[in-house]
CSV table of C-alpha atoms and ligand atoms in Angstrom, one decimal:
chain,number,residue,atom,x,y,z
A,20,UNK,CA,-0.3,29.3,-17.2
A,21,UNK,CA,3.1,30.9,-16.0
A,22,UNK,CA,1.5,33.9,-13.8
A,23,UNK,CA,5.0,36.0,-12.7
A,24,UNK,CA,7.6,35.2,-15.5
A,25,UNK,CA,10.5,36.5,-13.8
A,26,UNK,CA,9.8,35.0,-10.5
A,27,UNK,CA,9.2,31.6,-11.6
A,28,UNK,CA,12.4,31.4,-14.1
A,29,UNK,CA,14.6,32.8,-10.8
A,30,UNK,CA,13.6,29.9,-9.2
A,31,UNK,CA,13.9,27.7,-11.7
A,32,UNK,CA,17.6,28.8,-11.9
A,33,UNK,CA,18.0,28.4,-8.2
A,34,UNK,CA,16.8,25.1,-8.9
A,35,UNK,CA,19.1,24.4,-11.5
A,36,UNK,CA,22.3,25.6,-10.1
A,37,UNK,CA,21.3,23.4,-6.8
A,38,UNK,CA,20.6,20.8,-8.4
A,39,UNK,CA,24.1,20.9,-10.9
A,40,UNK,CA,26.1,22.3,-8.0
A,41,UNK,CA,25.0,20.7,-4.9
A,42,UNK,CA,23.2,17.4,-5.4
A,43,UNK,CA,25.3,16.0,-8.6
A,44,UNK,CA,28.7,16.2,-6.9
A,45,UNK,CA,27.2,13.6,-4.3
A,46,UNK,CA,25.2,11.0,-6.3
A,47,UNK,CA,27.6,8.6,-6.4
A,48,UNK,CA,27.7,8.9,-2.7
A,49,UNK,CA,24.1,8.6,-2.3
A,50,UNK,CA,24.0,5.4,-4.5
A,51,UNK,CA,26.9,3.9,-2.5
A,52,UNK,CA,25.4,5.0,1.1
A,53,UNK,CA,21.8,4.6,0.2
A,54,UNK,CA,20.9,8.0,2.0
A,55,UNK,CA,20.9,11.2,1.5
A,56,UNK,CA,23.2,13.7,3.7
A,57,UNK,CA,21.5,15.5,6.5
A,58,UNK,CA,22.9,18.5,5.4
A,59,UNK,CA,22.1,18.1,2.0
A,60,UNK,CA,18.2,17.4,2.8
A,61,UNK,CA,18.4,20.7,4.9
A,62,UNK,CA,19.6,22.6,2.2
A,63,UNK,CA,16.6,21.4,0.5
A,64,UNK,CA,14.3,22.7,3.3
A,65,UNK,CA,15.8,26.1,2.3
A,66,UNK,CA,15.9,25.7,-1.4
A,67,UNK,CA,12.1,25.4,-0.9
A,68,UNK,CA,12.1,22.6,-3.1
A,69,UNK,CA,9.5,20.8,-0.4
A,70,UNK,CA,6.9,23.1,-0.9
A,71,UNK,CA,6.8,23.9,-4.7
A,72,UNK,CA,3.1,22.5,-5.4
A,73,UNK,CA,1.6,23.8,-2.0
A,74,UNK,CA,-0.3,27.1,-2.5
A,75,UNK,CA,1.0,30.5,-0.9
A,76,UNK,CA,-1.6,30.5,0.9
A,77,UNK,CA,-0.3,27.8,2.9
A,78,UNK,CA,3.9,28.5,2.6
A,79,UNK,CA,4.3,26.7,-0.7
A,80,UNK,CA,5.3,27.8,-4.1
A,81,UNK,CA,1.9,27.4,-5.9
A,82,UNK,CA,3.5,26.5,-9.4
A,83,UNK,CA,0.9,25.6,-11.4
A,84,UNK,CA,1.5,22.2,-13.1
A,85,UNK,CA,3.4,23.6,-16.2
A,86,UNK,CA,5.9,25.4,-13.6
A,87,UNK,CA,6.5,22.4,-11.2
A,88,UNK,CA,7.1,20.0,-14.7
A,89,UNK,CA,9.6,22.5,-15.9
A,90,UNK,CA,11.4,22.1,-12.1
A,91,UNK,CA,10.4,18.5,-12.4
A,92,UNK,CA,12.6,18.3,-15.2
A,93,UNK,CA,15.4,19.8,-13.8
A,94,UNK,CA,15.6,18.5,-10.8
A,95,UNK,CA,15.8,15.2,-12.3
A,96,UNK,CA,19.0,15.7,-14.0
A,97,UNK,CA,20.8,14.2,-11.0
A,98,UNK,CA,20.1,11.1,-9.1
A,99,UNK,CA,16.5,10.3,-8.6
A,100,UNK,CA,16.5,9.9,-4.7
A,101,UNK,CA,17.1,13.8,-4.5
A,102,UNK,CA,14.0,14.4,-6.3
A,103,UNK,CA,12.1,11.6,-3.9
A,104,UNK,CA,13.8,12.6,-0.7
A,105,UNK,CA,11.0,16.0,-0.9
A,106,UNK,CA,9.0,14.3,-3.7
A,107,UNK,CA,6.0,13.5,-1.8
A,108,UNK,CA,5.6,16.8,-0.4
A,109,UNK,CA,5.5,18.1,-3.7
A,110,UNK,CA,3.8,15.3,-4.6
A,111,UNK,CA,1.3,12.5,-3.7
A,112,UNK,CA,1.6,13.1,-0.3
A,113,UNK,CA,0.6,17.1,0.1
A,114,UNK,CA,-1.6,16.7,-3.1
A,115,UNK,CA,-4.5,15.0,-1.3
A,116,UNK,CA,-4.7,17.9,1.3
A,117,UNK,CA,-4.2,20.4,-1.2
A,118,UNK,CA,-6.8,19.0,-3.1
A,119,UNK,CA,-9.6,17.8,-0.9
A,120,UNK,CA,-8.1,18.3,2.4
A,121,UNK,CA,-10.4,20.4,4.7
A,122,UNK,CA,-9.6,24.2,6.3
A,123,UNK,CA,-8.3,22.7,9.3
A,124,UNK,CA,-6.7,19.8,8.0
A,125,UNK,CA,-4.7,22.5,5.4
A,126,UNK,CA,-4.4,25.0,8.3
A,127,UNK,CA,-2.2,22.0,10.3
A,128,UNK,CA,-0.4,20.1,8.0
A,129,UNK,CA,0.6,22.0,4.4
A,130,UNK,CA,2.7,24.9,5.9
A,131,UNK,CA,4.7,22.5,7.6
A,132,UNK,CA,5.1,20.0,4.7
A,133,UNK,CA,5.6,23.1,2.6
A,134,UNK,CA,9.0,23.5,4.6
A,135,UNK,CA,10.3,20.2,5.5
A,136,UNK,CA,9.4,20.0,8.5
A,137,UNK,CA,7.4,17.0,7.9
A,138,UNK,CA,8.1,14.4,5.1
A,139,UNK,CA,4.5,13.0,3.9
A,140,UNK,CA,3.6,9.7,2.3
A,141,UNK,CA,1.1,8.4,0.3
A,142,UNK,CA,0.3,4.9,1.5
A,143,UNK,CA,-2.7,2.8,-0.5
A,144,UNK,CA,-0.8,-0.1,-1.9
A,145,UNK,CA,-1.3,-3.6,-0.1
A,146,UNK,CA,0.3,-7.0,-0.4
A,147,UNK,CA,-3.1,-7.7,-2.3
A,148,UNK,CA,-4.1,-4.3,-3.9
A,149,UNK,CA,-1.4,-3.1,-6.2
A,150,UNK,CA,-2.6,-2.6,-9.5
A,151,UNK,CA,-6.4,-3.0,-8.4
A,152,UNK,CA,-5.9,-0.7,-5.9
A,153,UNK,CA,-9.4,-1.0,-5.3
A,154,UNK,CA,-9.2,-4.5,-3.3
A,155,UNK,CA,-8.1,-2.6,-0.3
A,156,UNK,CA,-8.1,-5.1,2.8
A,157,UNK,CA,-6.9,-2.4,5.3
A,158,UNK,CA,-10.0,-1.1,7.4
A,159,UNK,CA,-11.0,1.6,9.7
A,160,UNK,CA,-14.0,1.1,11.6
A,161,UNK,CA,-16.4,3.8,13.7
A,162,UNK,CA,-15.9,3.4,17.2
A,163,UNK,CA,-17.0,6.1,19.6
A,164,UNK,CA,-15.6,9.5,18.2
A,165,UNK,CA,-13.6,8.5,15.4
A,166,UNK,CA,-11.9,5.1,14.2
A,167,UNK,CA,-9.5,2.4,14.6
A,168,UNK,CA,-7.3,1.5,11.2
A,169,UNK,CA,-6.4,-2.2,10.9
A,170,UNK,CA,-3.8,-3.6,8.0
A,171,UNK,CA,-0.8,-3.3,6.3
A,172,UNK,CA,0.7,-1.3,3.5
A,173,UNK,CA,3.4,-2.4,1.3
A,174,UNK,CA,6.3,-0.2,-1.3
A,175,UNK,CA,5.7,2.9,0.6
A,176,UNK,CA,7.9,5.7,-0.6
A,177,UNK,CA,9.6,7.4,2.3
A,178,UNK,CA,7.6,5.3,5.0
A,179,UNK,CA,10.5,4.4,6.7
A,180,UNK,CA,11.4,8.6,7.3
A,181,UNK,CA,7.4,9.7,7.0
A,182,UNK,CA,5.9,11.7,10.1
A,183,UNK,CA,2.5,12.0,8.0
A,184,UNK,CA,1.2,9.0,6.3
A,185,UNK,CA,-2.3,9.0,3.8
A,186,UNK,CA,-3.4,5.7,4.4
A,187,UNK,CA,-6.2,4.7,2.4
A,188,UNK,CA,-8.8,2.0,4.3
A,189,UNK,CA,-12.5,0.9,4.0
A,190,UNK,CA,-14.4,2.1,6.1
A,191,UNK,CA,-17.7,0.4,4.7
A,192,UNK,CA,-17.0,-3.1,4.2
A,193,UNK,CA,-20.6,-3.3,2.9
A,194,UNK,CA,-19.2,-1.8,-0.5
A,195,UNK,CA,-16.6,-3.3,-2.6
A,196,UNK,CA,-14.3,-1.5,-5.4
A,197,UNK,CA,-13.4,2.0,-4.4
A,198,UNK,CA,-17.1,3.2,-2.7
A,199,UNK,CA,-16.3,2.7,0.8
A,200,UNK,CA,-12.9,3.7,1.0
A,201,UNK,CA,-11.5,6.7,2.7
A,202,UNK,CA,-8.5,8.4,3.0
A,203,UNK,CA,-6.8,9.3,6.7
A,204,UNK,CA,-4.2,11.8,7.8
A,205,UNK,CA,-1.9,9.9,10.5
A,206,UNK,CA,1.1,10.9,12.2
A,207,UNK,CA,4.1,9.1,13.2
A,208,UNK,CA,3.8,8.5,17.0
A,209,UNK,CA,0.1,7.7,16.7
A,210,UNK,CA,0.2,4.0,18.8
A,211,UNK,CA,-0.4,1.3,16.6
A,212,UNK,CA,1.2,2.4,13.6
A,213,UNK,CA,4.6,1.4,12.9
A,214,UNK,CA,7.3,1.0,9.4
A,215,UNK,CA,9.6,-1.6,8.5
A,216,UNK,CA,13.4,-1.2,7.4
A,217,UNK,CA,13.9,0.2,4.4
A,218,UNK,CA,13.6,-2.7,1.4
A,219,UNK,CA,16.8,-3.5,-0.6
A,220,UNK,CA,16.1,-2.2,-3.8
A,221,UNK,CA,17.5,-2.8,-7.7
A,222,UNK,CA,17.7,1.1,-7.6
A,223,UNK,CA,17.1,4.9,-6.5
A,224,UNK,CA,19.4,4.4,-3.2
A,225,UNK,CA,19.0,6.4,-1.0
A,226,UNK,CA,15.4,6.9,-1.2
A,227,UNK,CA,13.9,4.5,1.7
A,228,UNK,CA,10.6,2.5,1.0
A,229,UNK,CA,9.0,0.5,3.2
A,230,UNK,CA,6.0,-1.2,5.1
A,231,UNK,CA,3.4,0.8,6.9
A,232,UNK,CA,2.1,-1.7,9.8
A,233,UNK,CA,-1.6,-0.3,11.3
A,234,UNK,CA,-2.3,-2.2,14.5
A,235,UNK,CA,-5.9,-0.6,15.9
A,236,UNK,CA,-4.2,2.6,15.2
A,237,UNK,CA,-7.1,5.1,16.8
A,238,UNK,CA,-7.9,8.2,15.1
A,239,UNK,CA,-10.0,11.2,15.6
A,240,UNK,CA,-13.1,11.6,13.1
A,241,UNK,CA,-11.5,14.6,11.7
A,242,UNK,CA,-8.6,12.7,11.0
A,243,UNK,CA,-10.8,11.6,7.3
A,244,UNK,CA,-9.7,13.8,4.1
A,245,UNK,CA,-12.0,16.2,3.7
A,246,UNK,CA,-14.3,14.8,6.1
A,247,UNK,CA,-16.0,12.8,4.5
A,248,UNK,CA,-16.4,8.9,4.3
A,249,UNK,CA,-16.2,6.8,1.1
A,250,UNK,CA,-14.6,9.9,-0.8
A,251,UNK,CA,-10.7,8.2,-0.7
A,252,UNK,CA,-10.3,6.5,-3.6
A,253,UNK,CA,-11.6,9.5,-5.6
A,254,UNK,CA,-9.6,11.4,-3.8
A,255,UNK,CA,-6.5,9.2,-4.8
A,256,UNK,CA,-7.3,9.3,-8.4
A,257,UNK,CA,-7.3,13.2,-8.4
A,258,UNK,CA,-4.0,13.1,-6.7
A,259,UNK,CA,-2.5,10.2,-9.0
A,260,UNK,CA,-3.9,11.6,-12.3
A,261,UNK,CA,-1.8,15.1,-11.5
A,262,UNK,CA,0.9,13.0,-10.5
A,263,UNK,CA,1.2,11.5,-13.7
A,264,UNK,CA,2.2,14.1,-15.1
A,265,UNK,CA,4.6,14.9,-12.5
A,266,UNK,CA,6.1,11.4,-12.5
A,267,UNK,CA,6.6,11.9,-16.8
A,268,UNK,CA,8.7,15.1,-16.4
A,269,UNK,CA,10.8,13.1,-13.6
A,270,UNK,CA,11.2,10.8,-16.7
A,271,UNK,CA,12.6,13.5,-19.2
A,272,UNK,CA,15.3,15.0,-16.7
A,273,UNK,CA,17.3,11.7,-16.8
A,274,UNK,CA,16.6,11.4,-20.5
A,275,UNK,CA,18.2,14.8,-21.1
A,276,UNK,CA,21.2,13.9,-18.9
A,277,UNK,CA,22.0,10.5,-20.5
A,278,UNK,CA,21.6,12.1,-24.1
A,279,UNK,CA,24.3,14.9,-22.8
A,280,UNK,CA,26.4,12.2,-20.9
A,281,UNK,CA,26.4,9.7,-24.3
A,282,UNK,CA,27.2,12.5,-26.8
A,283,UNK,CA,30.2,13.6,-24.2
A,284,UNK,CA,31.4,9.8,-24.2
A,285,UNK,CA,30.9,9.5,-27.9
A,286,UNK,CA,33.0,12.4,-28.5
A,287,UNK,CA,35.8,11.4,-26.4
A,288,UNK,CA,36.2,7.6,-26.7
A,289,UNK,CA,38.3,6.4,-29.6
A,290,UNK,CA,38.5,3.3,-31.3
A,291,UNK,CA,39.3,2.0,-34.8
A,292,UNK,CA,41.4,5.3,-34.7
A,293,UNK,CA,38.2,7.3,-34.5
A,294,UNK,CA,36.0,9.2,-32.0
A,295,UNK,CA,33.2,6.7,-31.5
A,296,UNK,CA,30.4,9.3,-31.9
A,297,UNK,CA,31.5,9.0,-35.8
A,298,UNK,CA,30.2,5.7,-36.5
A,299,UNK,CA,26.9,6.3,-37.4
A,300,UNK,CA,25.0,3.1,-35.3
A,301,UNK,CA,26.5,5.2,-32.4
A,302,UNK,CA,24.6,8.1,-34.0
A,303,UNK,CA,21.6,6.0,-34.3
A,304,UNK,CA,21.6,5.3,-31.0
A,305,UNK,CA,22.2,9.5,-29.7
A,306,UNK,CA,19.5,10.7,-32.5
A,307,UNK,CA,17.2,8.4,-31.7
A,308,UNK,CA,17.2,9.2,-27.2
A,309,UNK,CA,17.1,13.0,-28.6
A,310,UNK,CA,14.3,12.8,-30.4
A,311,UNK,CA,12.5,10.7,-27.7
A,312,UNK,CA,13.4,13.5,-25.0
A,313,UNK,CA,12.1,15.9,-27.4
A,314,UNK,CA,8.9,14.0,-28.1
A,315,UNK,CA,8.4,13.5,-24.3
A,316,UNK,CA,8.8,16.5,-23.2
A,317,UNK,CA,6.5,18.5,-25.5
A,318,UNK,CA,3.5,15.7,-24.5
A,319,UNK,CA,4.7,16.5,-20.7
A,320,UNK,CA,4.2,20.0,-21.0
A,321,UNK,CA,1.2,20.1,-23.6
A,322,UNK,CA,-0.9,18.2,-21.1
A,323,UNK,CA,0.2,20.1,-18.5
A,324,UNK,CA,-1.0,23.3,-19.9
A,325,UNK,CA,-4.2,21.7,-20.3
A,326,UNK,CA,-4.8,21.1,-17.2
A,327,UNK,CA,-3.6,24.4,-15.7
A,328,UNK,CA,-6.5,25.3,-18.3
A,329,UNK,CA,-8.8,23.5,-16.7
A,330,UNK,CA,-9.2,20.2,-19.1
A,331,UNK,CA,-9.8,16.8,-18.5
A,332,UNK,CA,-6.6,15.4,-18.9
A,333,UNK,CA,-7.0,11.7,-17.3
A,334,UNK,CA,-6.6,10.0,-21.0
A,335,UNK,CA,-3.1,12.3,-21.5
A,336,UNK,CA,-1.8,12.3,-18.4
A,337,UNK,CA,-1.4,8.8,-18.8
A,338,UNK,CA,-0.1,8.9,-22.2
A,339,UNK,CA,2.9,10.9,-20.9
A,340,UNK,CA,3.3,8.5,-17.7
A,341,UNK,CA,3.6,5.8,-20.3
A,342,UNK,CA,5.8,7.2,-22.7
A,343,UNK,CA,7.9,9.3,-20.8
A,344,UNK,CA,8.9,5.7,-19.1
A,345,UNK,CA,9.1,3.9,-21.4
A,346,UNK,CA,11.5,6.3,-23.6
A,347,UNK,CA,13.8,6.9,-20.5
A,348,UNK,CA,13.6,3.1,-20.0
A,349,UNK,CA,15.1,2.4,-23.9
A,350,UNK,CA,17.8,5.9,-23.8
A,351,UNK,CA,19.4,4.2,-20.0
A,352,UNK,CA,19.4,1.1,-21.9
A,353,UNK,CA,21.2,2.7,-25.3
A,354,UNK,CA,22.9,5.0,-22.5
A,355,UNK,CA,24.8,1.6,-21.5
A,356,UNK,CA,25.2,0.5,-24.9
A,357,UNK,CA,27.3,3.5,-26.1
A,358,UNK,CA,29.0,3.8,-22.8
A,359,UNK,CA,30.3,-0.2,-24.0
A,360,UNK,CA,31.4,-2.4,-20.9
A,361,UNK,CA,32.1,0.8,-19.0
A,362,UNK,CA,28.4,1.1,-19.0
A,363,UNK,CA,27.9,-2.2,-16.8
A,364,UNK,CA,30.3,-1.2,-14.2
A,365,UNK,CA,29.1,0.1,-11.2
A,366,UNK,CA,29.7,4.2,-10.6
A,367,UNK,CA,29.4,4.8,-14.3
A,368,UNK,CA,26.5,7.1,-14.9
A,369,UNK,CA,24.7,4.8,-17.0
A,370,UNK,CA,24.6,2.0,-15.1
A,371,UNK,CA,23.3,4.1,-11.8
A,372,UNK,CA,20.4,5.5,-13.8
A,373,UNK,CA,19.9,2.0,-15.9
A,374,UNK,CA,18.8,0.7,-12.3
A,375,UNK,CA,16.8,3.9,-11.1
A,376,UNK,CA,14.7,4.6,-14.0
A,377,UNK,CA,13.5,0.9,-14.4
A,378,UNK,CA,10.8,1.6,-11.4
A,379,UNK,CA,9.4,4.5,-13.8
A,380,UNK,CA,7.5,1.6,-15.2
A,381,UNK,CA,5.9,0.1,-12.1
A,382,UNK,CA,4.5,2.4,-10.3
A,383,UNK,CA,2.0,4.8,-10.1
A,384,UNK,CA,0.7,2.4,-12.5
A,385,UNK,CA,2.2,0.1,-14.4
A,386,UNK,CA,2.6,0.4,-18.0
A,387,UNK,CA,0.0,-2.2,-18.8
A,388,UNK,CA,-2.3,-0.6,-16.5
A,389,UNK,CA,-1.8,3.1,-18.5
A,390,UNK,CA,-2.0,1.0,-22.0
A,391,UNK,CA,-5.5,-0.7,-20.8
A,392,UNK,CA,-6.5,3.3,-19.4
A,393,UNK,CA,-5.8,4.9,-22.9
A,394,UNK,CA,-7.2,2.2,-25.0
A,395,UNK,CA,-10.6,2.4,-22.8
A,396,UNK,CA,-10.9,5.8,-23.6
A,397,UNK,CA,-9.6,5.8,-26.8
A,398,UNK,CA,-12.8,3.5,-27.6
A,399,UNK,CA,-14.6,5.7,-25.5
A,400,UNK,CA,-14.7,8.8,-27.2
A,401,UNK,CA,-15.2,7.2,-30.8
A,402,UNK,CA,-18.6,5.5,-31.6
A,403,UNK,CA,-19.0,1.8,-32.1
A,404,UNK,CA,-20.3,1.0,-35.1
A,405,UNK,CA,-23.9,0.2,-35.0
B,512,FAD,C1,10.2,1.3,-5.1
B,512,FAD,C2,8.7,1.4,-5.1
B,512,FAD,C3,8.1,2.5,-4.6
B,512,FAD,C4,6.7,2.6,-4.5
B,512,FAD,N1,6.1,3.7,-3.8
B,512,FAD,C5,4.8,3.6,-3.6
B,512,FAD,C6,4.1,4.6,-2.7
B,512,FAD,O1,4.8,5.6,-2.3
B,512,FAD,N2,2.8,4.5,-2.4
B,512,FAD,C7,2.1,3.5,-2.9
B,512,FAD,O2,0.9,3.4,-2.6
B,512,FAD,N3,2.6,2.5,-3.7
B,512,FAD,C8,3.9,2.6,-4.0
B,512,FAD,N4,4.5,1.6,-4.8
B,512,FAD,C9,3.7,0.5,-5.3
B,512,FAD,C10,3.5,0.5,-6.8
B,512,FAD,O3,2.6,1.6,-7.2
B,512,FAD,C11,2.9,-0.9,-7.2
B,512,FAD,O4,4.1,-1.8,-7.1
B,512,FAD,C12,2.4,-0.9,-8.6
B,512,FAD,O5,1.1,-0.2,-8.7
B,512,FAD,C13,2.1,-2.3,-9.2
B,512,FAD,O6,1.5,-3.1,-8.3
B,512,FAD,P1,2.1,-4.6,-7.9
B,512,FAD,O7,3.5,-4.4,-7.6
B,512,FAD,O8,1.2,-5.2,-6.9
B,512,FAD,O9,2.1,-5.4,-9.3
B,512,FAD,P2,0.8,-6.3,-9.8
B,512,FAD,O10,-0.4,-5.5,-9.8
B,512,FAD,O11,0.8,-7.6,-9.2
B,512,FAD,O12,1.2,-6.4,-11.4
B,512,FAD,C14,2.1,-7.4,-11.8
B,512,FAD,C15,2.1,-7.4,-13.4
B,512,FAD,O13,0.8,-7.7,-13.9
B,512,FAD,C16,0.4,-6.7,-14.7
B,512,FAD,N5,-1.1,-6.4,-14.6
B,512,FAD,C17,-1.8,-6.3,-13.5
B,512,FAD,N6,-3.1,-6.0,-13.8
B,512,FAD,C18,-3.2,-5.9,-15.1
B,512,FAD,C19,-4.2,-5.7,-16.1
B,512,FAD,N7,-5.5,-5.4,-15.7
B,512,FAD,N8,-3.9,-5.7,-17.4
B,512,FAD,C20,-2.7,-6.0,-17.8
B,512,FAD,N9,-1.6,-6.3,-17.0
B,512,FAD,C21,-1.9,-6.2,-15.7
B,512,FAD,C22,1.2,-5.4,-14.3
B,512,FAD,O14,1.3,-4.5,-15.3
B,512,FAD,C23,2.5,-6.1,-14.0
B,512,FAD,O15,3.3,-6.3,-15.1
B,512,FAD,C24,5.9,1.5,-5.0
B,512,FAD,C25,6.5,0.4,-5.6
B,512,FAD,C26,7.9,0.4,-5.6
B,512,FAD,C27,8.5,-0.9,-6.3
């Protein structure tokens, strides 16, 4: 559902020509630094791209999820930090406010993650819950007016730079599995709660993750999402299942840039007296990524129109997590093969993104997790023969 045509394709150039003229120029800087220039993030706050998927209402963009795949796309052309510097406020982070938050929760936090000034996180994975998410060991439990959050988060994107964290916790221990755990909005500065250094990483420098520490962190009642007890996890899985979708177009942007940057290569390196892009197991190689972009990009965007339509889209949503991953995981790899040794020297192109795009895989569920979710429905929807 694209609702003002020519507004949303003038941002979507804005976005392009920011992206191409702003951000590229300094990837290799980024990688090398592992952060991302002040002034660069504060061109960001006035790009807008922090706000894209938070309504009007509240200061945002409101793209609808066809619109913020189509920026998604583009915005992943360069380095992936750029994208996960403001990622989460377009993201996991704002989604579960946006989507279950209540009035006053909206009212205080989405205009100001809408414009940067606060940098959100979503924090549910544990030392002992990562792909069961469900075996959450962090609790919050009632005392007086509100609660007091014990345990310890792990892989938090942006932790180390968040002042808002969603921190998931069980607040019934009575209950195991995801009844009994509930979702919390805290801010940085609340005493208790604290973040590690940033993790050295295989990849995607310059985007800090990190531990969330939660000491007897005390919060008010209304700090809950939405207010209501035992609601988190489903809460989670309505942000996650939109984020899949997200996460699949930040797939296809490097895809289309390693297809452009190993035709350009092919057509300028010579050997045997010949461009290489003539041999035709270098054409194998170029045909092959294309047609995987292509493939990925019309699931991305299918599904995405679906749900703007209102559809179920769990089962699809993590079709396109899965294969937009996996595809961008094979065309770095061929990326490096056409690029020859060049390709497995550091500041070449193909080796920066070989590294980044290999934690497309792991998280926001693994690929084994998304083949075990598709198959289960798959079975699902088709009766068993009696
Ligand atoms: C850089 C980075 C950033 C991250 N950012 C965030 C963030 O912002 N917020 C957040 O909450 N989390 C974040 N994560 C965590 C990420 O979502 C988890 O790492 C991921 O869900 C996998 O969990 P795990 O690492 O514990 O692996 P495990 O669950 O231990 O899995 C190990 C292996 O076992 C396989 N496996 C597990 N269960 C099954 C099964 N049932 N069937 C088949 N195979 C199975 C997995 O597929 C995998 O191959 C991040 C992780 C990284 C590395």
């Amino acid at each position: 559902m694209v609702r003002d045509r020519q507004k949303f394709s003038d941002l979507l150039a804005e976005v392009r020509r920011f992206i191409r003229t702003e951000c590229l120029p300094l990837e290799e800087e980024v990688d090398r630094c592992d952060a991302i220039p002040e002034p660069l993030v504060r061109r960001m706050r006035e790009t807008g791209l922090f706000g894209h998927s938070i309504p009007e209402a509240y200061g945002g963009a409101g793209l609808s999820t066809e619109e913020l795949s189509l920026v998604n796309i583009e915005v992943s052309q360069a380095a992936t930090a750029f994208r996960a510097r403001f990622g989460g406020n377009t993201g996991i982070a704002a989604e579960s406010i946006v989507v279950d938050g209540t009035e006053a929760q909206k009212q205080q936090y989405l205009p100001r993650l809408a414009s940067g000034e606060l940098t959100g996180c979503f924090a549910l994975t544990e030392p002992e819950a990562g792909s069961d998410a469900t075996a959450q060991a962090t609790v919050a439990v009632r005392e007086n007016d509100g609660y007091v959050i014990t345990g310890r988060k792990c892989f938090i994107t942006n932790a180390p730079i968040a002042s808002l964290f969603t921190v998931f916790a069980r607040t019934d221990p009575g209950k195991k599995g995801a009844d009994g755990i509930s979702a919390f909005l805290v801010e940085r500065g609340a005493p208790g709660l604290s973040t590690s250094q940033p993790c050295r990483k295989m990849g995607q420098h310059g985007s800090p993750v990190g531990e969330v520490i939660l000491e007897r962190v005390r919060v008010p009642a209304s700090a809950i999402v939405g207010g209501l007890e035992g609601q988190g996890f489903r809460t989670a899985l309505k942000t996650l299942n939109k984020q899949r979708i997200n996460l699949a177009a930040l797939c296809v942007g490097p895809a289309i840039r390693l297809v452009e940057e190993m035709a350009r290569h092919a057509q300028s390196r010579r050997q045997f007296g010949q461009h290489i892009g003539d041999f035709q197991l270098v054409q194998q190689m170029i045909a092959e990524s294309n047609t995987e972009v292509h493939a990925a990009r019309a699931l991305v965007l299918e599904t995405a129109r679906k749900r703007d339509d209102g559809a179920d889209v769990t089962m699809e949503a993590s079709m396109c997590k899965l294969f937009a991953s996996e595809a961008c995981g094979r065309i770095a790899d061929r990326a490096v093969q056409v690029f020859g040794g060049r390709g497995y020297i550091a500041g070449n192109v193909a080796e920066r993104f070989y590294r980044d795009v290999r934690l497309f895989r792991l998280y926001e569920g693994t690929s084994q997790i998304h083949l075990v979710n598709i198959a289960r429905r798959t079975m699902a929807s088709v009766q068993a023969q009696p």
